[in-house]
Coordinates of C-alpha atoms and ligand atoms in Angstrom, one line a residue:
M476 CA 66.3 72.7 127.2
N477 CA 62.0 72.7 126.5
Q478 CA 59.9 71.0 129.1
V479 CA 58.0 69.3 126.4
N480 CA 59.0 68.6 122.6
V481 CA 57.3 67.2 119.9
V482 CA 57.9 64.9 117.2
L483 CA 55.0 65.2 114.1
G484 CA 54.9 63.6 110.4
S485 CA 55.5 66.4 108.0
F486 CA 54.0 64.2 104.9
Y487 CA 51.8 61.0 104.7
G488 CA 53.3 59.1 107.5
D489 CA 55.9 56.4 107.3
E490 CA 58.7 59.4 107.5
G491 CA 60.6 57.4 110.4
K492 CA 59.2 59.1 113.0
G493 CA 60.5 56.5 115.5
K494 CA 64.0 56.8 115.0
I495 CA 64.0 60.6 115.8
I496 CA 61.8 59.6 119.0
D497 CA 64.0 56.6 119.7
Y498 CA 66.9 59.2 119.8
L499 CA 64.9 62.2 121.4
S500 CA 63.4 59.8 124.2
Q501 CA 66.8 58.7 125.7
N502 CA 66.8 62.3 127.4
A503 CA 63.0 62.1 128.1
D504 CA 61.1 61.0 131.3
F505 CA 58.2 60.6 129.9
S506 CA 57.1 59.6 126.0
V507 CA 53.4 60.2 125.1
R508 CA 51.7 59.0 122.2
C509 CA 48.8 61.7 121.6
S510 CA 46.5 60.6 118.8
G511 CA 45.7 57.7 116.6
G512 CA 45.8 54.2 117.1
N513 CA 47.2 51.1 115.6
N514 CA 47.1 52.6 111.7
A515 CA 50.3 54.0 112.9
G516 CA 53.4 51.6 112.6
H517 CA 56.7 52.8 114.3
S518 CA 60.0 50.8 113.4
I519 CA 63.1 50.7 115.3
E520 CA 66.3 48.7 115.1
I521 CA 68.3 48.3 118.3
D522 CA 71.3 46.2 118.1
G523 CA 70.3 44.6 114.9
K524 CA 66.8 43.6 116.5
K525 CA 63.9 45.4 114.8
F526 CA 60.8 46.5 116.7
A527 CA 57.7 47.4 115.0
F528 CA 55.3 49.7 117.5
H529 CA 51.9 50.4 116.7
L530 CA 50.2 52.0 119.8
I531 CA 53.1 51.7 122.7
P532 CA 55.3 54.7 122.5
S533 CA 58.7 53.5 121.3
G534 CA 60.4 55.3 124.5
I535 CA 59.2 52.2 126.6
L536 CA 62.5 50.7 125.3
N537 CA 64.4 53.2 127.2
E538 CA 64.8 52.3 131.3
S539 CA 64.2 55.2 132.6
T540 CA 61.2 56.9 130.5
I541 CA 57.7 56.7 131.7
A542 CA 55.8 55.6 128.2
V543 CA 52.1 57.1 128.2
I544 CA 49.4 56.5 126.1
G545 CA 47.4 59.8 125.9
N546 CA 43.4 60.5 126.2
G547 CA 43.6 61.3 122.3
V548 CA 44.2 57.9 121.5
V549 CA 42.3 54.9 120.3
V550 CA 43.2 51.4 122.0
D551 CA 42.6 48.1 120.8
P552 CA 43.1 46.0 124.0
K553 CA 44.1 42.8 121.7
V554 CA 46.8 44.7 120.1
L555 CA 48.0 46.4 122.9
I556 CA 48.1 43.3 124.7
E557 CA 50.4 41.6 121.9
E558 CA 52.8 44.4 122.0
I559 CA 53.3 44.2 125.5
E560 CA 54.1 40.5 125.4
N561 CA 56.1 41.2 122.6
I562 CA 58.5 43.6 124.7
K563 CA 58.7 41.6 127.5
A564 CA 59.6 38.4 125.2
N565 CA 62.7 40.5 123.7
G566 CA 63.6 41.1 127.6
Y567 CA 62.2 44.8 128.1
R568 CA 59.9 45.9 130.8
V569 CA 56.7 47.2 130.7
E570 CA 56.1 48.5 134.0
N571 CA 56.7 52.0 132.8
L572 CA 53.6 52.0 130.5
R573 CA 50.6 54.2 131.6
I574 CA 47.3 54.0 129.8
S575 CA 44.9 57.3 129.6
D576 CA 41.2 56.0 131.3
K577 CA 40.0 58.6 129.1
A578 CA 41.3 56.8 126.0
H579 CA 38.6 55.2 123.6
V580 CA 38.4 51.5 123.1
I581 CA 37.8 49.3 119.8
F582 CA 35.7 46.8 119.7
P583 CA 35.2 44.3 117.2
Y584 CA 32.6 45.8 115.6
H585 CA 34.4 49.1 114.5
V586 CA 36.9 47.1 112.7
Q587 CA 33.9 45.1 111.1
M588 CA 32.5 48.8 110.1
D589 CA 35.4 50.0 109.0
K590 CA 35.6 47.4 106.4
L591 CA 32.1 47.7 105.6
Q592 CA 32.6 51.5 104.8
E593 CA 35.3 51.0 102.8
E594 CA 33.2 48.7 100.3
L595 CA 30.1 51.3 100.6
R596 CA 32.6 53.6 99.1
K597 CA 33.3 51.7 96.2
E598 CA 35.5 53.6 93.7
D599 CA 35.9 56.4 96.1
K600 CA 37.8 54.1 98.6
I601 CA 39.9 55.8 101.0
G602 CA 42.3 52.6 101.5
T603 CA 42.0 53.0 105.4
T604 CA 43.9 50.3 107.6
A605 CA 41.1 48.4 108.8
R606 CA 41.6 48.8 112.2
G607 CA 38.8 50.4 113.3
I608 CA 40.1 54.1 113.6
G609 CA 37.6 55.9 111.8
P610 CA 34.6 54.5 113.4
V611 CA 35.6 54.7 116.8
Y612 CA 36.0 58.0 116.5
C613 CA 33.0 58.7 115.3
D614 CA 31.7 56.8 118.4
K615 CA 33.4 58.7 120.4
F616 CA 31.9 62.2 119.3
E617 CA 28.9 60.5 119.0
R618 CA 29.1 60.1 122.6
C619 CA 28.5 56.2 122.3
G620 CA 32.3 55.3 123.3
I621 CA 33.5 53.3 126.0
R622 CA 36.6 54.3 127.5
M623 CA 39.4 52.5 128.9
G624 CA 38.4 53.2 132.6
D625 CA 34.7 52.1 132.0
L626 CA 36.8 48.8 130.3
I627 CA 38.8 48.4 133.5
N628 CA 36.1 49.4 135.9
N629 CA 33.5 47.3 134.7
R630 CA 30.9 49.6 133.8
F631 CA 30.7 48.8 130.0
E632 CA 28.3 46.5 129.6
R633 CA 25.2 48.2 128.8
Q634 CA 26.4 50.8 126.7
L635 CA 28.5 48.1 125.0
R636 CA 25.2 46.2 124.7
R637 CA 23.3 48.7 123.2
N638 CA 26.2 49.5 120.4
I639 CA 26.4 45.9 119.3
E640 CA 22.6 46.2 119.1
N641 CA 22.8 48.9 117.1
K642 CA 25.6 48.2 114.9
N643 CA 23.9 44.6 114.4
E644 CA 21.0 46.6 112.6
I645 CA 23.5 47.8 109.7
F646 CA 25.3 44.7 109.3
K647 CA 22.1 43.2 109.1
I648 CA 21.2 45.0 106.0
Y649 CA 24.4 44.0 104.4
H650 CA 24.5 40.8 105.2
Y651 CA 27.9 40.8 107.5
E652 CA 28.4 38.6 110.4
L653 CA 26.4 39.7 113.4
I654 CA 28.4 40.6 116.5
D655 CA 27.7 38.3 119.6
A656 CA 27.5 41.1 122.5
E657 CA 28.3 38.2 125.2
E658 CA 31.0 36.9 123.8
V659 CA 32.4 40.3 123.3
I660 CA 31.9 41.2 127.2
K661 CA 33.7 38.1 127.9
Q662 CA 36.4 38.9 125.9
Y663 CA 36.8 41.9 126.9
K664 CA 36.6 41.4 130.6
E665 CA 39.7 39.4 130.2
Y666 CA 41.7 41.9 128.5
A667 CA 40.5 44.5 131.2
K668 CA 42.0 42.3 133.7
V669 CA 45.4 42.2 132.1
L670 CA 45.5 46.2 131.2
K671 CA 44.1 47.2 134.5
P672 CA 47.6 47.8 136.4
Y673 CA 48.0 50.1 133.4
V674 CA 45.7 52.3 133.5
V675 CA 45.6 55.8 135.1
D676 CA 44.4 59.4 135.1
T677 CA 47.2 60.2 132.7
I678 CA 45.9 64.0 132.5
T679 CA 47.1 64.3 136.0
L680 CA 50.2 62.5 135.4
M681 CA 51.1 65.1 132.9
H682 CA 50.3 68.0 134.9
N683 CA 52.6 66.6 138.1
A684 CA 55.2 65.9 135.5
I685 CA 55.0 69.4 134.0
E686 CA 55.2 71.1 137.8
E687 CA 58.1 68.6 139.0
E688 CA 60.3 70.1 135.8
K689 CA 60.3 66.7 134.1
K690 CA 61.1 66.3 130.3
I691 CA 58.1 65.0 128.1
L692 CA 58.7 64.0 124.5
C693 CA 55.6 63.6 122.5
E694 CA 55.7 61.3 119.6
G695 CA 53.4 62.0 116.7
A696 CA 51.5 59.0 114.6
Q697 CA 50.5 59.2 111.3
A698 CA 51.0 62.6 109.8
T699 CA 49.9 66.2 108.5
L700 CA 48.7 65.4 105.4
L701 CA 46.6 62.5 106.6
D702 CA 44.9 65.2 109.2
I703 CA 41.3 65.4 109.4
D704 CA 41.6 69.1 109.1
F705 CA 44.6 69.8 107.3
G706 CA 44.8 66.7 105.1
S707 CA 44.1 65.8 102.0
Y708 CA 40.2 64.9 102.9
P709 CA 38.5 62.7 102.6
Y710 CA 41.7 60.7 101.8
V711 CA 42.9 61.5 105.6
T712 CA 42.7 59.7 109.4
S713 CA 40.1 60.4 111.5
S714 CA 42.4 62.5 114.3
N715 CA 44.7 65.4 114.6
P716 CA 47.9 64.1 113.9
T717 CA 48.9 68.0 113.7
I718 CA 50.3 70.2 116.7
G719 CA 46.5 70.8 118.3
G720 CA 46.3 66.8 118.7
V721 CA 49.0 67.2 121.1
C722 CA 47.4 69.6 123.2
T723 CA 43.9 67.8 123.1
G724 CA 45.5 64.4 123.5
T725 CA 47.3 64.8 126.4
G726 CA 46.0 67.5 128.1
I727 CA 49.3 69.4 128.2
G728 CA 49.1 73.3 127.4
A729 CA 50.5 74.6 124.7
K730 CA 52.6 77.5 126.5
Y731 CA 54.8 74.3 127.7
I732 CA 55.8 73.1 124.3
G733 CA 59.3 74.0 123.1
E734 CA 60.5 72.1 119.8
V735 CA 58.4 70.7 117.2
Y736 CA 60.4 68.5 114.8
G737 CA 58.8 67.8 111.7
V738 CA 60.0 64.4 110.2
L739 CA 59.9 63.7 106.6
K740 CA 62.0 61.7 104.3
A741 CA 64.5 62.9 101.5
Y742 CA 61.9 61.6 99.1
S743 CA 58.5 60.7 100.1
S744 CA 55.8 57.9 100.1
R745 CA 52.2 57.6 100.8
V746 CA 50.0 54.6 101.4
G747 CA 46.3 54.6 100.7
E748 CA 44.3 56.6 98.2
G749 CA 44.4 60.4 97.5
P750 CA 46.2 63.1 95.7
Y751 CA 50.1 62.9 95.4
I752 CA 51.8 65.5 93.3
T753 CA 55.2 64.3 93.2
E754 CA 54.3 60.5 92.8
Q755 CA 56.5 58.6 90.6
D756 CA 54.1 55.7 89.2
N757 CA 57.2 54.5 87.1
E758 CA 60.3 52.7 87.6
I759 CA 61.8 55.6 89.8
G760 CA 59.1 55.0 92.0
D761 CA 59.9 51.2 91.7
T762 CA 63.9 51.9 92.6
I763 CA 63.2 54.1 95.7
R764 CA 60.5 51.8 96.9
E765 CA 63.4 48.6 96.7
L766 CA 66.4 50.7 98.2
G767 CA 64.2 52.3 101.0
H768 CA 62.1 49.2 101.7
E769 CA 58.6 51.1 101.4
Y770 CA 56.5 48.5 102.4
G771 CA 53.8 49.1 105.4
T772 CA 54.7 48.3 109.1
T773 CA 50.9 48.2 109.6
T774 CA 49.5 46.6 106.5
K775 CA 52.5 45.3 104.4
R776 CA 51.2 47.5 101.6
P777 CA 54.1 48.7 98.8
R778 CA 54.0 52.6 99.3
R779 CA 53.5 55.1 96.5
C780 CA 56.8 56.6 96.4
G781 CA 58.0 59.7 94.7
W782 CA 60.0 62.8 95.1
L783 CA 60.3 65.6 98.0
D784 CA 57.6 67.9 98.1
L785 CA 59.0 71.1 99.3
V786 CA 55.4 72.6 98.8
A787 CA 53.7 70.2 101.1
L788 CA 56.6 70.2 103.7
K789 CA 56.2 74.3 103.7
Y790 CA 52.6 73.5 104.5
A791 CA 53.2 71.2 107.3
A792 CA 55.9 74.1 108.7
M793 CA 53.3 76.3 108.9
V794 CA 50.6 74.2 110.2
N795 CA 52.1 72.7 112.7
G796 CA 54.8 75.7 113.6
L797 CA 57.8 73.4 113.0
T798 CA 61.1 74.5 114.7
G799 CA 63.4 72.0 113.0
L800 CA 63.5 69.2 110.5
A801 CA 64.8 65.6 110.6
I802 CA 65.1 63.9 107.3
N803 CA 65.5 60.5 107.3
H804 CA 66.6 58.5 104.3
V805 CA 69.4 61.1 103.1
D806 CA 71.7 57.5 102.0
T807 CA 68.8 56.2 100.4
I808 CA 68.1 59.2 97.5
G809 CA 72.1 59.5 97.5
K810 CA 71.9 55.9 96.0
L811 CA 70.5 57.5 93.0
D812 CA 72.5 59.1 90.1
T813 CA 69.9 62.4 89.7
I814 CA 67.3 63.4 92.8
K815 CA 64.6 65.7 91.7
L816 CA 63.6 68.3 94.6
C817 CA 59.7 69.9 93.9
V818 CA 60.1 73.4 94.8
G819 CA 56.4 74.9 93.6
Y820 CA 53.4 73.9 92.0
E821 CA 52.2 75.1 88.5
K822 CA 48.2 75.4 87.9
D823 CA 46.8 77.4 85.1
G824 CA 50.2 79.1 84.0
K825 CA 51.5 80.2 87.2
I826 CA 54.0 79.1 89.6
S827 CA 53.6 79.2 93.3
M828 CA 54.1 77.4 96.7
D829 CA 50.5 77.4 97.9
F830 CA 49.6 73.8 99.0
G831 CA 45.7 73.4 98.7
T832 CA 44.5 70.3 100.0
D833 CA 41.2 70.3 98.2
V834 CA 41.6 67.1 96.2
E835 CA 39.9 69.3 93.2
Y836 CA 42.8 72.2 93.6
L837 CA 45.5 69.6 93.6
K838 CA 44.1 67.7 90.7
D839 CA 45.5 70.0 88.1
C840 CA 48.5 71.1 90.1
K841 CA 51.9 69.9 88.0
P842 CA 55.3 69.7 90.1
V843 CA 57.9 72.0 89.2
Y844 CA 61.4 70.5 89.9
E845 CA 64.7 71.2 90.6
E846 CA 67.6 68.6 89.4
F847 CA 70.3 67.5 92.1
E848 CA 73.1 64.8 91.7
G849 CA 73.2 62.0 93.7
N850 CA 75.7 59.3 94.3
F851 CA 76.5 60.6 98.0
G852 CA 78.5 57.1 98.8
D853 CA 78.2 55.4 102.1
I854 CA 77.6 58.1 104.9
S855 CA 76.2 55.8 107.0
G856 CA 79.4 56.7 109.6
I857 CA 79.4 60.3 109.1
K858 CA 78.7 62.3 112.4
N859 CA 78.9 65.9 111.3
R860 CA 77.0 67.7 108.8
E861 CA 80.1 69.5 107.0
D862 CA 81.6 66.0 106.4
L863 CA 78.9 65.0 103.9
P864 CA 79.5 65.1 100.4
E865 CA 79.0 68.1 98.1
N866 CA 76.1 66.7 96.5
A867 CA 74.1 66.0 99.6
K868 CA 74.9 69.4 101.1
K869 CA 73.7 71.0 98.0
Y870 CA 70.5 69.2 98.6
L871 CA 69.8 69.7 102.4
N872 CA 70.9 73.2 102.0
R873 CA 68.2 73.8 99.7
I874 CA 65.5 72.4 101.4
E875 CA 66.2 74.4 104.5
E876 CA 66.5 77.8 102.1
I877 CA 63.2 77.2 100.9
V878 CA 61.6 75.8 103.8
K879 CA 63.0 78.3 106.1
V880 CA 62.9 75.6 109.3
P881 CA 66.6 74.5 110.1
I882 CA 67.5 70.8 109.7
K883 CA 68.5 69.6 113.4
F884 CA 68.7 65.6 112.2
I885 CA 70.2 63.8 109.3
G886 CA 69.3 60.4 109.0
T887 CA 72.5 58.6 107.3
G888 CA 71.1 54.7 107.4
A889 CA 68.8 52.2 109.4
G890 CA 70.4 51.6 112.3
R891 CA 70.0 53.6 115.6
E892 CA 73.7 55.4 115.3
A893 CA 72.9 56.2 111.8
M894 CA 72.2 59.6 112.4
I895 CA 73.6 63.2 112.2
I896 CA 72.8 65.9 115.0
C897 CA 73.2 69.0 113.6
K898 CA 74.7 71.7 115.6
Ligands
IMO410 P1 52.5 55.8 110.5 O1 52.3 56.5 112.2 C1 50.9 56.1 106.7 C2 46.9 56.1 106.2 C3 45.9 54.8 105.5 C4 44.7 55.6 105.1 C5 44.5 56.8 105.8 C6 43.3 56.3 106.7 O2 53.0 54.7 110.6 O3 53.1 57.1 110.3 P2 42.7 54.7 108.9 O4 43.1 53.2 109.0 O5 43.7 55.9 109.6 O6 41.2 54.7 108.8 O7 43.6 55.2 106.9 O8 45.6 57.3 106.7 N1 47.5 55.9 107.6 C7 48.9 55.8 107.6 N2 49.6 55.8 106.3 N3 51.3 56.2 108.1 C8 50.2 55.7 109.0 O9 50.9 55.8 110.2 C9 49.1 55.9 108.9 N4 48.0 56.1 109.7 C10 47.1 55.9 108.7 O10 46.9 54.4 104.8 O11 45.5 55.8 103.5
MG411 MG1 52.6 53.5 108.9

């Protein structure tokens, strides 16, 4: 057994990380979010009840798990408080929540700046979630950010006033609404009171947990192809949702990390702009969207849908050092008569497995497909991989063969129980 296991998104997000995390956190003493903010959306279904988490690690629902919002996360206090209230209202406890004192705080000017920047990008919009994620990470690196520790200890007013003064200069130019510093201070002091009991030094918390040989599960948000370094820049998010972000976002050293699970769907999807080689902007994509309910948890936007891309998956396996795959929605893809699997890119007459995140490079890459038969039937109750229908086995075996990473989990339906755990 490893002390620290990690779950990461392999594509453009929304792979169903929540389902795997929910399962793995049952054996975890700590469940930790490492990066991103409320641009993420994990939905899990328990006893027919659907939970949508944006910030709080989904491990919170396990009685004995401590849920940690790590230092690499950016926190919108309003959203966090709403989430806390919602969990309580559903009869779950939140005393097991810990928030890093070093997590940066999202303020209303970050959200407004996100919207303004999108507008200024004109025809080159990224399609952000408009949650202020890019601007708050900019402030973090510019070194004018305000952290949770500053907020709860009431040492943020001077920096906040200065930030608002500076941002308002920009808002003035573009005739955006000006932010009232005093109002924000008043509001955020209220938030601070509510959140104070949860804020701690989570880095020490993690180190003590490691020394005490506790089990830690790191929950990825976003995904490999949205990574600021490894994704299809500039159509990415402003953090590192890949393996490195786990270390910098928690304070856990690399040597403690054991399994790194890459989550994917048996097809693929993307929200927002940017290249997407296997996209099916046609009837097939529409069918997948309806069958898989591919509408955003965070923004409700219809997701772009397409076939599974093994060139991209192999890239994710390399970047993150994946030790296992978790494939969701195998039931969904099995509803189609014919399934396509992208096994290479063709460019200038040559076929390769080279994934380039350069937008210009990707522009003329054409997917090379292999075809598989679908019609898997109802597989939701199957508990052993060997008992899957032949067509499903063929499809899954081929994925493993090409990517050379073993499949550890197979999602067979929406519910918590609908999953095969491979031996
Ligand atoms: P989960 O955790 C899907 C996308 C946005 C946009 C780009 C930048 O649910 O998998 P941002 O607001 O982060 O500056 O937007 O990244 N994006 C996601 N897409 N799932 C997510 O998270 C995402 N988080 C960000 O749609 O294209
Ligand atoms: Mg999402």
